[in-house]
Coordinates of C-alpha atoms and ligand atoms in Angstrom, one line a residue:
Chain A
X1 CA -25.0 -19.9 16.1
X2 CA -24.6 -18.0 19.2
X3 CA -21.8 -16.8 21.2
X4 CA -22.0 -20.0 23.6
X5 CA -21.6 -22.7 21.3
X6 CA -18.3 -21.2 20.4
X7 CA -16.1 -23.5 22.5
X8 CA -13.6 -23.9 19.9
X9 CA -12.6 -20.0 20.7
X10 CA -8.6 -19.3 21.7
X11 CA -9.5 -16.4 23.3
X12 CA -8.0 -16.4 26.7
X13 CA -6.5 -13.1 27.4
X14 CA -6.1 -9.7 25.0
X15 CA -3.9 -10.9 22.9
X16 CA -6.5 -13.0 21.3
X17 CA -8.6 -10.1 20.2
X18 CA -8.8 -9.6 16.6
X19 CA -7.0 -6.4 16.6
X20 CA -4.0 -7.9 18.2
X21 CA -0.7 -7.7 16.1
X22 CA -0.9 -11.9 16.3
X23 CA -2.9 -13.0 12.7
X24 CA -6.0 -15.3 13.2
X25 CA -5.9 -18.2 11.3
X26 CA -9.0 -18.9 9.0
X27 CA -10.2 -21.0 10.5
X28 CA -9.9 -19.5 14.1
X29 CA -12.6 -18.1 15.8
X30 CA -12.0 -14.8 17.7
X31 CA -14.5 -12.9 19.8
X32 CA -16.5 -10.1 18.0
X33 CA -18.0 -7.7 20.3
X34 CA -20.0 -5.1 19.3
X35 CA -22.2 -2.3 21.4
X36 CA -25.2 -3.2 19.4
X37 CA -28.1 -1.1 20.0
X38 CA -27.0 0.4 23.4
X39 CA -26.2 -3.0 24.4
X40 CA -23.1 -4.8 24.2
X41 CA -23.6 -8.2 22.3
X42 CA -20.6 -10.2 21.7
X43 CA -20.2 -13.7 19.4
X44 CA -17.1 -15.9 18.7
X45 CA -16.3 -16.2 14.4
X46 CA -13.9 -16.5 12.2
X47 CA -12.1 -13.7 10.0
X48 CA -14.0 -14.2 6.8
X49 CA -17.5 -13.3 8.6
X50 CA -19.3 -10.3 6.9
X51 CA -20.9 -7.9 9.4
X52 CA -24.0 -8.7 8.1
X53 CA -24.5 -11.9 9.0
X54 CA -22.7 -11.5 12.4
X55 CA -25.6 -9.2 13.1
X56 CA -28.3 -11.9 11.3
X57 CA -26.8 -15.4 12.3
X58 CA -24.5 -14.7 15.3
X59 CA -26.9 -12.2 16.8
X60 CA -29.9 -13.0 15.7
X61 CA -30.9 -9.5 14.8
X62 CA -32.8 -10.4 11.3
X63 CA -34.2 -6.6 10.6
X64 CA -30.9 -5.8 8.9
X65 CA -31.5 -7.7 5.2
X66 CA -28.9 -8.7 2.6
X67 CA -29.9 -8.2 -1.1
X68 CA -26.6 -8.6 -3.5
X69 CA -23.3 -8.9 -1.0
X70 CA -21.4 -6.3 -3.0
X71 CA -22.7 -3.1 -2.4
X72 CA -25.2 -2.1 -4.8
X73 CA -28.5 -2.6 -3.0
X74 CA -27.9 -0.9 0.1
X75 CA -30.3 -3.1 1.8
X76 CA -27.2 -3.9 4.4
X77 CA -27.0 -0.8 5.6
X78 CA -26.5 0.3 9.3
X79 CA -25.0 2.7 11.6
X80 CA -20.9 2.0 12.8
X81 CA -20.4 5.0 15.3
X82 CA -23.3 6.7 13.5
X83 CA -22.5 6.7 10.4
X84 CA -24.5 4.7 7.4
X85 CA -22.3 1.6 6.3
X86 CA -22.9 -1.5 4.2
X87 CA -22.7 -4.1 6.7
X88 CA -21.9 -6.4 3.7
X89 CA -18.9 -4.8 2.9
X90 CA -17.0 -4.8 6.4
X91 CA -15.5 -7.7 7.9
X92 CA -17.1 -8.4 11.8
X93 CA -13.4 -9.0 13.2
X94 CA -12.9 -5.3 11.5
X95 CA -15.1 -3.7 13.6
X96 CA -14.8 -4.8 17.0
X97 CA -15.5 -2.7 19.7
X98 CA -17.0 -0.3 17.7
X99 CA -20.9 1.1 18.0
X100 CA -23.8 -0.4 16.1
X101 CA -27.3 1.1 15.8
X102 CA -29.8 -1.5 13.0
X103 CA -33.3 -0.7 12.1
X104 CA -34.3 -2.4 15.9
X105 CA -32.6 0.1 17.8
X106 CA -34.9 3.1 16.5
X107 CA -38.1 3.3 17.6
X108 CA -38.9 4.5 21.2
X109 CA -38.6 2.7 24.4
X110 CA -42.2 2.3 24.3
X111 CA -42.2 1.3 20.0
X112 CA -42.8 4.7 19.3
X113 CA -41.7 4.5 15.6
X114 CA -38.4 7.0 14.7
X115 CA -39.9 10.1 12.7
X116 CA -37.8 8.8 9.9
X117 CA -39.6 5.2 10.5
X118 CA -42.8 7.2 11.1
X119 CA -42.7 9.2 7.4
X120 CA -41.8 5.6 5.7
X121 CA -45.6 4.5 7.6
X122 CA -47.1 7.8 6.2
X123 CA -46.0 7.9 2.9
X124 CA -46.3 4.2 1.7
X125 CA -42.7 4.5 1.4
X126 CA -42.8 0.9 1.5
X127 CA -44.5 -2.3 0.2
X128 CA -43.0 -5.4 0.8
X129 CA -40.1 -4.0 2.8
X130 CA -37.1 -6.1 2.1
X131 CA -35.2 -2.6 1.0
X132 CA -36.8 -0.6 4.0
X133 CA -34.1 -1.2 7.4
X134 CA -31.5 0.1 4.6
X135 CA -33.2 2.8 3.4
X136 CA -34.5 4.1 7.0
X137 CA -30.6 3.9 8.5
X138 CA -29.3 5.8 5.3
X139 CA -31.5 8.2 5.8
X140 CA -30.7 9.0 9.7
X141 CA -27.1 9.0 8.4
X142 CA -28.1 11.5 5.7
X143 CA -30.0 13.5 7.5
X144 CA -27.3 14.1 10.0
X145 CA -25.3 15.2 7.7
X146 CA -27.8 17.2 6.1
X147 CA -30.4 18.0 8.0
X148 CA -32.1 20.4 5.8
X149 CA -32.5 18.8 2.2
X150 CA -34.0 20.1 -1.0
X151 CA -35.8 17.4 -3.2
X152 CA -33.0 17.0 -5.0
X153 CA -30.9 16.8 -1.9
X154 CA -32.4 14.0 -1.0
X155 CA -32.6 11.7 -4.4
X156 CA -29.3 12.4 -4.4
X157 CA -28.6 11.2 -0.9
X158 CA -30.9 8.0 -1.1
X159 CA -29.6 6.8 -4.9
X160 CA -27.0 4.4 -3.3
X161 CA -30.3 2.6 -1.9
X162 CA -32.5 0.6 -4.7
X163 CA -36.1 -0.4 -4.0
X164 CA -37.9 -2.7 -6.7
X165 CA -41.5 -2.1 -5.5
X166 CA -42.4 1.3 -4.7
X167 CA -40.7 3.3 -7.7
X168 CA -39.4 5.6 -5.0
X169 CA -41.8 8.5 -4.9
X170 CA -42.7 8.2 -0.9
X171 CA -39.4 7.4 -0.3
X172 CA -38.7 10.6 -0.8
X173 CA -41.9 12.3 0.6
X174 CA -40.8 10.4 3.8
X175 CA -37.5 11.8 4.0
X176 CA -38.7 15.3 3.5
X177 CA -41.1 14.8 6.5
X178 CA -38.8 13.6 8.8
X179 CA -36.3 16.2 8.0
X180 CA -38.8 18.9 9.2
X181 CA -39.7 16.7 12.4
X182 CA -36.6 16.4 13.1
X183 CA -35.6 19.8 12.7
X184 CA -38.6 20.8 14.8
X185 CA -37.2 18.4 17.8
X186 CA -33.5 19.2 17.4
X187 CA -33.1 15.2 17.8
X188 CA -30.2 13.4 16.4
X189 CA -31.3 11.2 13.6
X190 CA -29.4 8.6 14.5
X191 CA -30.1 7.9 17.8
X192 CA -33.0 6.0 19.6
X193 CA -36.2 8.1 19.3
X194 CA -36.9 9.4 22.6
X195 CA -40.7 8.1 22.4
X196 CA -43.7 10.3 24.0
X197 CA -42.2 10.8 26.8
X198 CA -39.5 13.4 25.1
X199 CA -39.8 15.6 28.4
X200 CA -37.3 13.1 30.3
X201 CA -39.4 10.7 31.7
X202 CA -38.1 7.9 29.5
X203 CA -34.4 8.2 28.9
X204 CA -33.3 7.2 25.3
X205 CA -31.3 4.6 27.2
X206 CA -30.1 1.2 26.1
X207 CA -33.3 -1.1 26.3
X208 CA -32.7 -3.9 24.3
X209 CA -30.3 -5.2 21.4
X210 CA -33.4 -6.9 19.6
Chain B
X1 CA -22.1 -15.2 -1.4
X2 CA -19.5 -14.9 1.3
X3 CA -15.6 -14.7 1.3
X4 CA -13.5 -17.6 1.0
X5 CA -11.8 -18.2 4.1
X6 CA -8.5 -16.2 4.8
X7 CA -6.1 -15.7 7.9
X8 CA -6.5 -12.1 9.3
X9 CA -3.8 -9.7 10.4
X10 CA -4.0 -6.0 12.1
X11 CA -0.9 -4.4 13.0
X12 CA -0.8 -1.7 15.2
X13 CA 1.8 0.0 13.4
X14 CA 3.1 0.8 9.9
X15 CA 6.0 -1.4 10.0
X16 CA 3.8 -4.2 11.6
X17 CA 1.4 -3.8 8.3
X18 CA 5.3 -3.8 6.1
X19 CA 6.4 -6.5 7.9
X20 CA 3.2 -8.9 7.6
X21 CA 3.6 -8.0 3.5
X22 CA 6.8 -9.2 3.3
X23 CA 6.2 -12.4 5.3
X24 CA 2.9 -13.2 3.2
X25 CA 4.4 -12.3 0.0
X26 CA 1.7 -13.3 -2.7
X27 CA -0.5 -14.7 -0.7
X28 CA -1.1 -11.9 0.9
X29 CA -3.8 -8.4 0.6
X30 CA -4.0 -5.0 1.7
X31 CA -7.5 -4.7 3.5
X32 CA -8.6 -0.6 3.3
X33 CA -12.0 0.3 3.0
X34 CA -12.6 -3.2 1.7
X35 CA -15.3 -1.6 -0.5
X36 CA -14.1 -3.4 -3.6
X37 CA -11.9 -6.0 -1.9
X38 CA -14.7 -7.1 -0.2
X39 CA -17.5 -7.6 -2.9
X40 CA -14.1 -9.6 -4.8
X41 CA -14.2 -11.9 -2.5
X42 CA -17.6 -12.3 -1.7
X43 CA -18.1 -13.0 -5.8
X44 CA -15.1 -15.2 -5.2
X45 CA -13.2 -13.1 -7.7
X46 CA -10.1 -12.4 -5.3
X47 CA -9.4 -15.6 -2.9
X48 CA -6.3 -14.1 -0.6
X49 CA -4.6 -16.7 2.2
X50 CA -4.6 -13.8 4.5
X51 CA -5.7 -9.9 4.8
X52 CA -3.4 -7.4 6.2
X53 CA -6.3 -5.1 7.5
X54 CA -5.2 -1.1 8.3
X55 CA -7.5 -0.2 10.1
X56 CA -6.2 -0.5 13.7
X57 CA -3.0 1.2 12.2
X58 CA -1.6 4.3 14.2
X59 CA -1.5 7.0 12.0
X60 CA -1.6 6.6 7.8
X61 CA -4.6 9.0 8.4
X62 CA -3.3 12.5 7.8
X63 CA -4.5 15.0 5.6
X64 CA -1.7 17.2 4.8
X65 CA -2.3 20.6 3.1
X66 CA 1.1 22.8 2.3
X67 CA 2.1 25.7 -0.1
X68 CA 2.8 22.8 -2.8
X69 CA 0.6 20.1 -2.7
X70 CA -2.1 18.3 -0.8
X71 CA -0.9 14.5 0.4
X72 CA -3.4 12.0 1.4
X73 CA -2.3 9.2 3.4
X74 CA -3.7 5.2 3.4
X75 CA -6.4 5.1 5.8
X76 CA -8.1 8.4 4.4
X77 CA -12.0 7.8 3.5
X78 CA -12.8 9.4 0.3
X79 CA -15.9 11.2 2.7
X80 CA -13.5 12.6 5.0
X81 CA -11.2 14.0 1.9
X82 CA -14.1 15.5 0.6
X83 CA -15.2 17.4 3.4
X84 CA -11.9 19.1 4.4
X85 CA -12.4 22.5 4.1
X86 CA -8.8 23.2 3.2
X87 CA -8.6 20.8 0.5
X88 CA -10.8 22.2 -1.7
X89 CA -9.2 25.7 -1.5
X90 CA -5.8 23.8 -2.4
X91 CA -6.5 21.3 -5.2
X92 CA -10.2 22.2 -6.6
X93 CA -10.2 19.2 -9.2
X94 CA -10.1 16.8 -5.6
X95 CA -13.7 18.2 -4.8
X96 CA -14.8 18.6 -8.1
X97 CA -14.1 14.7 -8.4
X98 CA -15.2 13.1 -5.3
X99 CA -18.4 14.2 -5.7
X100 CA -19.2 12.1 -8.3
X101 CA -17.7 8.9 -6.3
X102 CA -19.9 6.0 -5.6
X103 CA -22.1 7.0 -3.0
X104 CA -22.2 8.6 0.3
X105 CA -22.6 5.7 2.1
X106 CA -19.6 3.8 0.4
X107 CA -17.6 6.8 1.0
X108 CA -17.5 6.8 4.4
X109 CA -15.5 3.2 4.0
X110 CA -14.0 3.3 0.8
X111 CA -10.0 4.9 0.7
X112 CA -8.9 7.6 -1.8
X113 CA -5.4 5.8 -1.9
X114 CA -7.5 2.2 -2.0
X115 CA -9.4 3.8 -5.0
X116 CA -6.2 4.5 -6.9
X117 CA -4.5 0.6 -6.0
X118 CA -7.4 -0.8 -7.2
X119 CA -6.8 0.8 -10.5
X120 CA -10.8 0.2 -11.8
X121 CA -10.5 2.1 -15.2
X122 CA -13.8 3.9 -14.3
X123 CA -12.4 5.3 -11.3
X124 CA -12.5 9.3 -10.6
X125 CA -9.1 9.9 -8.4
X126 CA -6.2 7.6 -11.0
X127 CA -7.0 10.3 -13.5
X128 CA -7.3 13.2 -10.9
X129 CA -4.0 12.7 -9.7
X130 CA -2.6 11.8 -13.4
X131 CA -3.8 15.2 -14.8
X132 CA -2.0 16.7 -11.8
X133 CA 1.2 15.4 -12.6
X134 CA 1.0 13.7 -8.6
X135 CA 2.6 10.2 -7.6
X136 CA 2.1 7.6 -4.9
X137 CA 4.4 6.7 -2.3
X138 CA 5.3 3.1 -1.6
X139 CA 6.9 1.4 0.8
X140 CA 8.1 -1.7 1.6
X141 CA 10.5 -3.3 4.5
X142 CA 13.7 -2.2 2.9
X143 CA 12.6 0.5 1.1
X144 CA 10.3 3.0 -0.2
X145 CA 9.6 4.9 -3.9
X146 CA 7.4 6.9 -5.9
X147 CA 5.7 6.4 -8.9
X148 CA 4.0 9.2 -11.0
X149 CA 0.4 9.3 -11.5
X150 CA 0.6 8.2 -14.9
X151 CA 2.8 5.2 -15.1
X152 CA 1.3 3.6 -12.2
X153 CA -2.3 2.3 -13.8
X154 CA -1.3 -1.0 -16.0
X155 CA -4.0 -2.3 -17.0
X156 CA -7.6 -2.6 -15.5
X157 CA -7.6 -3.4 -11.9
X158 CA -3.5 -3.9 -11.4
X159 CA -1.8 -0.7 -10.7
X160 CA 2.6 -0.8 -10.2
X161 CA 2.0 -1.8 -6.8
X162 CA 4.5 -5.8 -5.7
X163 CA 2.7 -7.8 -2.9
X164 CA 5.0 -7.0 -0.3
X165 CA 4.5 -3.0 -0.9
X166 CA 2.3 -0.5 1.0
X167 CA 1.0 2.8 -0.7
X168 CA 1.3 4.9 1.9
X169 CA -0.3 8.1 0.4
X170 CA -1.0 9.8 -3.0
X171 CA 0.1 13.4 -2.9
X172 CA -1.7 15.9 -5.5
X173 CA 0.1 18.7 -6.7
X174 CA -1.6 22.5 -6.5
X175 CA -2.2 24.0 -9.4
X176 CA -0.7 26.8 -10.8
X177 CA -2.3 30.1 -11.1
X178 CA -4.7 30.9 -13.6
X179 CA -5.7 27.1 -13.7
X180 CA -9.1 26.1 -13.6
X181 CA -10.6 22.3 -14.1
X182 CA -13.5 20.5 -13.7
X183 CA -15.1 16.6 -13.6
X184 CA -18.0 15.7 -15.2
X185 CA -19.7 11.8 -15.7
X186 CA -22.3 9.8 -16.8
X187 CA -23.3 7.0 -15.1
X188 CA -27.5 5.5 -15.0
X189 CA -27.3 6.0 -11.0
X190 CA -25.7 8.9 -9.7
X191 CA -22.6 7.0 -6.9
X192 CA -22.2 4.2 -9.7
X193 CA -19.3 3.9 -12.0
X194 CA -19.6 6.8 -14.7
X195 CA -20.6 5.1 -18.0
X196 CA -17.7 7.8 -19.2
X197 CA -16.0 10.5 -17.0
X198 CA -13.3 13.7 -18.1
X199 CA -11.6 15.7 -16.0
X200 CA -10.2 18.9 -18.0
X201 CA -7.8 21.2 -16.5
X202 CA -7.0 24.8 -18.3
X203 CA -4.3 27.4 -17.9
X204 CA -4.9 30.7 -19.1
X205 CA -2.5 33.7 -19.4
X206 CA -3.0 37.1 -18.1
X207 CA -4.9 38.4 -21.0
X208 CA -7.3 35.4 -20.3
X209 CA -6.3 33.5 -23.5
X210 CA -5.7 29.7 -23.5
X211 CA -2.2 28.1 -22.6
X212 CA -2.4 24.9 -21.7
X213 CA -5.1 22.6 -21.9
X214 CA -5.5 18.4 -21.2
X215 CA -8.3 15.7 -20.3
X216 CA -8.0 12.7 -18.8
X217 CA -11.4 10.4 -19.9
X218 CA -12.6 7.5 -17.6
X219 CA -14.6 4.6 -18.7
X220 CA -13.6 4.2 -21.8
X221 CA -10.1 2.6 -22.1
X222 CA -8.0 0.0 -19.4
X223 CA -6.9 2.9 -17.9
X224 CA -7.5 6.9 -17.9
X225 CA -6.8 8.2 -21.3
X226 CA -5.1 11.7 -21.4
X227 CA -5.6 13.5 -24.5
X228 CA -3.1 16.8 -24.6
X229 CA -5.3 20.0 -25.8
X230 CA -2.6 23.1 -26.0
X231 CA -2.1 22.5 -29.7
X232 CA -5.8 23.0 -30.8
X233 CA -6.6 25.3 -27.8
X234 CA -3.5 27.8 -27.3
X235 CA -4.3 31.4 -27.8
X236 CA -8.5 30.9 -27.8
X237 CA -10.1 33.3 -25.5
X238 CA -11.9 32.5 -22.4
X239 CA -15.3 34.0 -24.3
X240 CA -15.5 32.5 -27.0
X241 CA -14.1 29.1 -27.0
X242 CA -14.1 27.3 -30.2
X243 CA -13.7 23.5 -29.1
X244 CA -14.8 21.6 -32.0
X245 CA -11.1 20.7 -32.4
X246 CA -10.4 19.6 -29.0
X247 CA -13.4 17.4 -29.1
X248 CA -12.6 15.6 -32.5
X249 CA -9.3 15.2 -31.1
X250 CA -10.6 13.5 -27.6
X251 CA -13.3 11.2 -29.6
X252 CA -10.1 10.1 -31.6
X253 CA -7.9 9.3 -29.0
X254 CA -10.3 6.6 -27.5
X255 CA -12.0 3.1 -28.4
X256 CA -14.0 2.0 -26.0
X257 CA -15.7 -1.6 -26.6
X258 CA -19.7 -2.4 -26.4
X259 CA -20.7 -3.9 -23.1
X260 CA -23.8 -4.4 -21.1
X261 CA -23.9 -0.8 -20.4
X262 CA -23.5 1.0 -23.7
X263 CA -22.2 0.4 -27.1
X264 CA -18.7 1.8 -28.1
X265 CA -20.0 4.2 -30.0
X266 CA -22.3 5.9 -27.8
X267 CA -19.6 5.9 -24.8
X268 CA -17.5 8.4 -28.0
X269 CA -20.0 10.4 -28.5
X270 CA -20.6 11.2 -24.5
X271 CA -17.2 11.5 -23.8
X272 CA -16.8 14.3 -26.4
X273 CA -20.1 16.0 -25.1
X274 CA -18.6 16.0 -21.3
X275 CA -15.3 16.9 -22.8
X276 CA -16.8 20.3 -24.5
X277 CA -18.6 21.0 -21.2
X278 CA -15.7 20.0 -18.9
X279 CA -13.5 22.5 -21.0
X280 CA -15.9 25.1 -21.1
X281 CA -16.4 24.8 -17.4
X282 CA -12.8 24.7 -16.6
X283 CA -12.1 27.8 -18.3
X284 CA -14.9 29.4 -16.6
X285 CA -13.4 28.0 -12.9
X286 CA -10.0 29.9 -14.4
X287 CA -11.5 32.8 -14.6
X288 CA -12.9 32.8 -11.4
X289 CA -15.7 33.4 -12.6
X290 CA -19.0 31.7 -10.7
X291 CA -20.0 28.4 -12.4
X292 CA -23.4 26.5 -11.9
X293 CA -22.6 22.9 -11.5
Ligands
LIG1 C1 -21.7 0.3 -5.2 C2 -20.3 0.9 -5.4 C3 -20.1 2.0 -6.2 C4 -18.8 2.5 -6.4 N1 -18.6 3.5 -7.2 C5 -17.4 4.1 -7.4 C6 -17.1 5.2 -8.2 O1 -18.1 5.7 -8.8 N2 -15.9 5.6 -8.4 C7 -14.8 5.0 -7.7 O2 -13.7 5.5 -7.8 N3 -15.0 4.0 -6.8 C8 -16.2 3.5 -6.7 N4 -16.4 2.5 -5.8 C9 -15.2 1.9 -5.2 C10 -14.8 2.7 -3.9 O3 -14.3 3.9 -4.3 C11 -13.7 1.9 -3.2 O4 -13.6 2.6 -1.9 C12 -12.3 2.0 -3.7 O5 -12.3 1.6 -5.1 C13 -11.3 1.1 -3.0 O6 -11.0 1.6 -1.8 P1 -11.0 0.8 -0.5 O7 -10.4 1.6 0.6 O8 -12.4 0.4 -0.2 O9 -10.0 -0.4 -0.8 P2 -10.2 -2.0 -0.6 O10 -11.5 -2.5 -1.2 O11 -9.9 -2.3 0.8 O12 -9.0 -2.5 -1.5 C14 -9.0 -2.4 -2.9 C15 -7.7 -3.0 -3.5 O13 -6.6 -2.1 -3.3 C16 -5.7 -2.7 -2.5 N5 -5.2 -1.6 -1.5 C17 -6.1 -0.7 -0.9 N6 -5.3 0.1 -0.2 C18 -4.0 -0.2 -0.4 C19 -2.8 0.3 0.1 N7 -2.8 1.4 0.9 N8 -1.7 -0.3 -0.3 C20 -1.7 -1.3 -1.1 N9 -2.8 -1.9 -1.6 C21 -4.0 -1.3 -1.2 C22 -6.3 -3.9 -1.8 O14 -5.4 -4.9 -1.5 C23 -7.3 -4.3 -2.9 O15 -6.7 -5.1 -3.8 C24 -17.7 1.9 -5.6 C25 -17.9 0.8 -4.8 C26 -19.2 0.3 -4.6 C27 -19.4 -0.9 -3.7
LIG2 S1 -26.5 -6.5 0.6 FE1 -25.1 -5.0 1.2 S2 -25.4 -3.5 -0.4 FE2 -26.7 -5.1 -1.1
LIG3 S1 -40.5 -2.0 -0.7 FE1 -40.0 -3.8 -1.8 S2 -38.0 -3.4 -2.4 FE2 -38.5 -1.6 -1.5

């Protein structure tokens, strides 16, 4: 559902927001809203909603996948203010307000993909992709961190992420790559990749929460 | 699946968070990192009326580093612990431990005081701040208290925590000097509970001979199982360590059952191996002397 067809919302003035010392009732929907993607995106839902399916059902963004629901896969993963979360482990009413960035709000303005994406595309570091979004948006949060892995680095770094088809070895070779690229750039892995036109013709700017 | 439904409370302040405890009582649940509530209630194995949530809480997210101990407040992310610089200076065992939990990504949610509450008997930090001799501090509307490190683990997954109480922060003493420790695990995916765990921490003397020595071994009881080590250790030298002793003693003092994971028997043979290389590497850390990991 979207944000629209919540008319059974209470919210009518702050004091409705989720974070308000008030409790919402379970049944109660409160708005959620999120800068999602450079964009701000906002839904009405009730406390019990994961952030994962706030992102898939309530905004429609179905890149982010759900494997198991309790943290294991890592399939859920995204960015909250840049850092690599399982969305099915936080609560959407938890969040409000905060920053989002899923696997659509990486490539370029013009679809360039994100070195990370890129490096996945070289090194078959994916088959049938249901693991990949995960995978790509703990790696940006990794490589922030570390920006300059060894191999064992970065099995380390990617083992909270499981992948049943490719047994992992591109994975890894993808990392690696993007590492260098993006050490060569200077670019912030988790942000928006600045597409071809990295000389300032096209901002990184907000283009779309899809 | 998802979470059963539940009513959803976050105070702005501490006394907000204490006040909403009493009031629910029972029905209601501390919400940290929600990186095991939350998979309990989306397997439907916790079903709360209502979630006091902390994270729009002012404050309960110090880090406090003095002469005597380091103190780690509610809303502190196991990630953020880890990376203090001054922490590791302070209580070395805190680093040596968080490394091995869960995984990066969960880190960055998951509490260090959440990780104790929820009392999992494979968890790192319950026996990290039992060998220490640290407590936790609780608090409630009319009152507060502390519990030591090792009375407050009952049983698996209920630590000496009522309903209506708030752990406010765990608070792990410095070691003395001359003290070294270490952590070592097992586990089939490196960020997933240890298939079996020991922390060791050694004292030595000024002559570099053995004075005190303990382990605390995860994974294979309810809770952590400390084993004391200074009768079959006292007086060794740091070179030449003869721990066949200590690690008869360690594989005796624990009975862990078969499960899906590993047999019984196989979990007492590992936790003897990372015992002898825990001590071994503790003694080496009180030396000063440089380790490989
Ligand atoms: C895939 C995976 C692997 C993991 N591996 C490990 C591991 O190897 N080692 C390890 O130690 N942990 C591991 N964890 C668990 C992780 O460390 C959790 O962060 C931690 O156990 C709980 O902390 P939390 O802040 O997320 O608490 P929550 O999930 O929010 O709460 C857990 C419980 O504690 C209670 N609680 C939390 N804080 C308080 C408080 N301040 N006062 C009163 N009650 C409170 C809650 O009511 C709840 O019952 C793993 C988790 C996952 C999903
Ligand atoms: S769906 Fe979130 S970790 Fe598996
Ligand atoms: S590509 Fe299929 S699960 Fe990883």
């Amino acid at each position: 559902m979207s944000a629209t067809d919540a008319t059974t919302s209470a919210r009518t003035a702050t004091s409705d927001r989720p974070g308000a010392s008030g409790a919402v009732g379970p049944y109660d929907r409160v708005e959620v809203e999120l800068t999602v993607n450079g964009v701000p995106r906002a839904a009405f839902v009730p406390p019990r909603r994961l952030l994962s399916d706030f992102i898939r059902h309530d905004l429609e963004l179905t890149g982010t996948h759900v494997g198991c629901e309790h943290g294991v896969c890592g399939a859920c993963t995204v960015l909250l203010d840049g850092q690599p979360i399982r969305s099915c482990l936080a609560l959407a009413v938890a969040v409000d307000g905060r920053e989002l960035t899923t696997i659509e709000g990486l490539a370029g303005p013009d679809g360039e993909l994100h070195p990370v994406q890129q490096g996945f595309q070289d090194h078959h570091g994916l088959q049938c992709g249901f693991c990949t979004p995960g995978f790509v948006l703990s790696a940006c949060g990794f490589l922030a961190e570390d920006p300059d892995p060894d191999e064992d680095t970065i099995r380390e770094g990617m083992a909270g992420n499981l992948c049943r088809c490719t047994g992992y070895a591109g994975i890894l070779q993808a990392v690696k790559q993007a590492a260098g690229v993006l050490r060569e750039t200077g670019a912030d892995p988790c942000a928006r990749h600045a597409g071809r036109a990295a000389d300032g013709a096209v901002a990184a700017g907000p283009e779309s929460g899809r | 699946m998802k979470p059963p439904p539940f009513a959803y409370h976050a105070p702005r302040t501490v006394d907000g968070v204490l006040a909403a405890l009493a009031e629910l009582g029972d029905e209601g649940k501390v919400l940290a990192g929600g990186q095991s509530l939350v998979p309990m209630l989306n397997m439907r194995l916790a079903q709360p009326e209502a979630l006091v949530d902390l994270s729009r809480v002012d404050g309960l997210d110090a880090i406090e580093v003095t002469d005597t101990h380091v103190r780690v407040e509610a809303r502190v992310t196991h990630e953020r612990l880890r990376r203090d610089p001054r922490v590791t200076p302070a209580v070395p065992l805190l680093r040596q431990a968080l490394d091995w939990v869960a995984h990066p990504v969960i880190r960055n949610r998951g509490t260090s005081v959440g990780s104790i509450v929820h009392a999992d008997p494979a968890a790192e930090l319950p026996a990290v701040l039992g060998l220490l001799g640290g407590h936790m501090e609780l608090r409630r509307v009319d009152g507060s208290r502390e519990v030591a490190g090792r009375d407050y683990l009952l049983s698996p997954l209920d630590s000496d925590t009522a309903p209506e109480e708030l752990a406010v922060a765990a608070v792990f003493p410095r070691p003395s000097a001359h003290t070294g420790s270490s952590f070592l695990e097992l586990a089939r995916r490196h960020g997933d509970y240890a298939l079996a765990g020991v922390g060791a921490v050694v004292r030595l003397d000024e002559d570099r001979r053995l004075v005190s020595a303990e382990v605390a071994c995860i994974g294979v009881g309810g809770v952590p199982v400390y084993v004391g080590l200074t009768e079959a250790l006292r007086g060794q030298p740091h070179d030449a360590l003869d721990l066949a002793d200590a690690v008869g003693l360690v594989r005796a003092a624990i009975d862990p059952s078969d499960d899906i994971h590993a047999t019984g028997a196989y979990r007492t043979h590992l936790t003897g191996v990372l015992a002898e290389r825990a001590l071994t590497q503790a003694t080496a850390h009180a030396t000063h002397e440089e380790i490989a990991a």
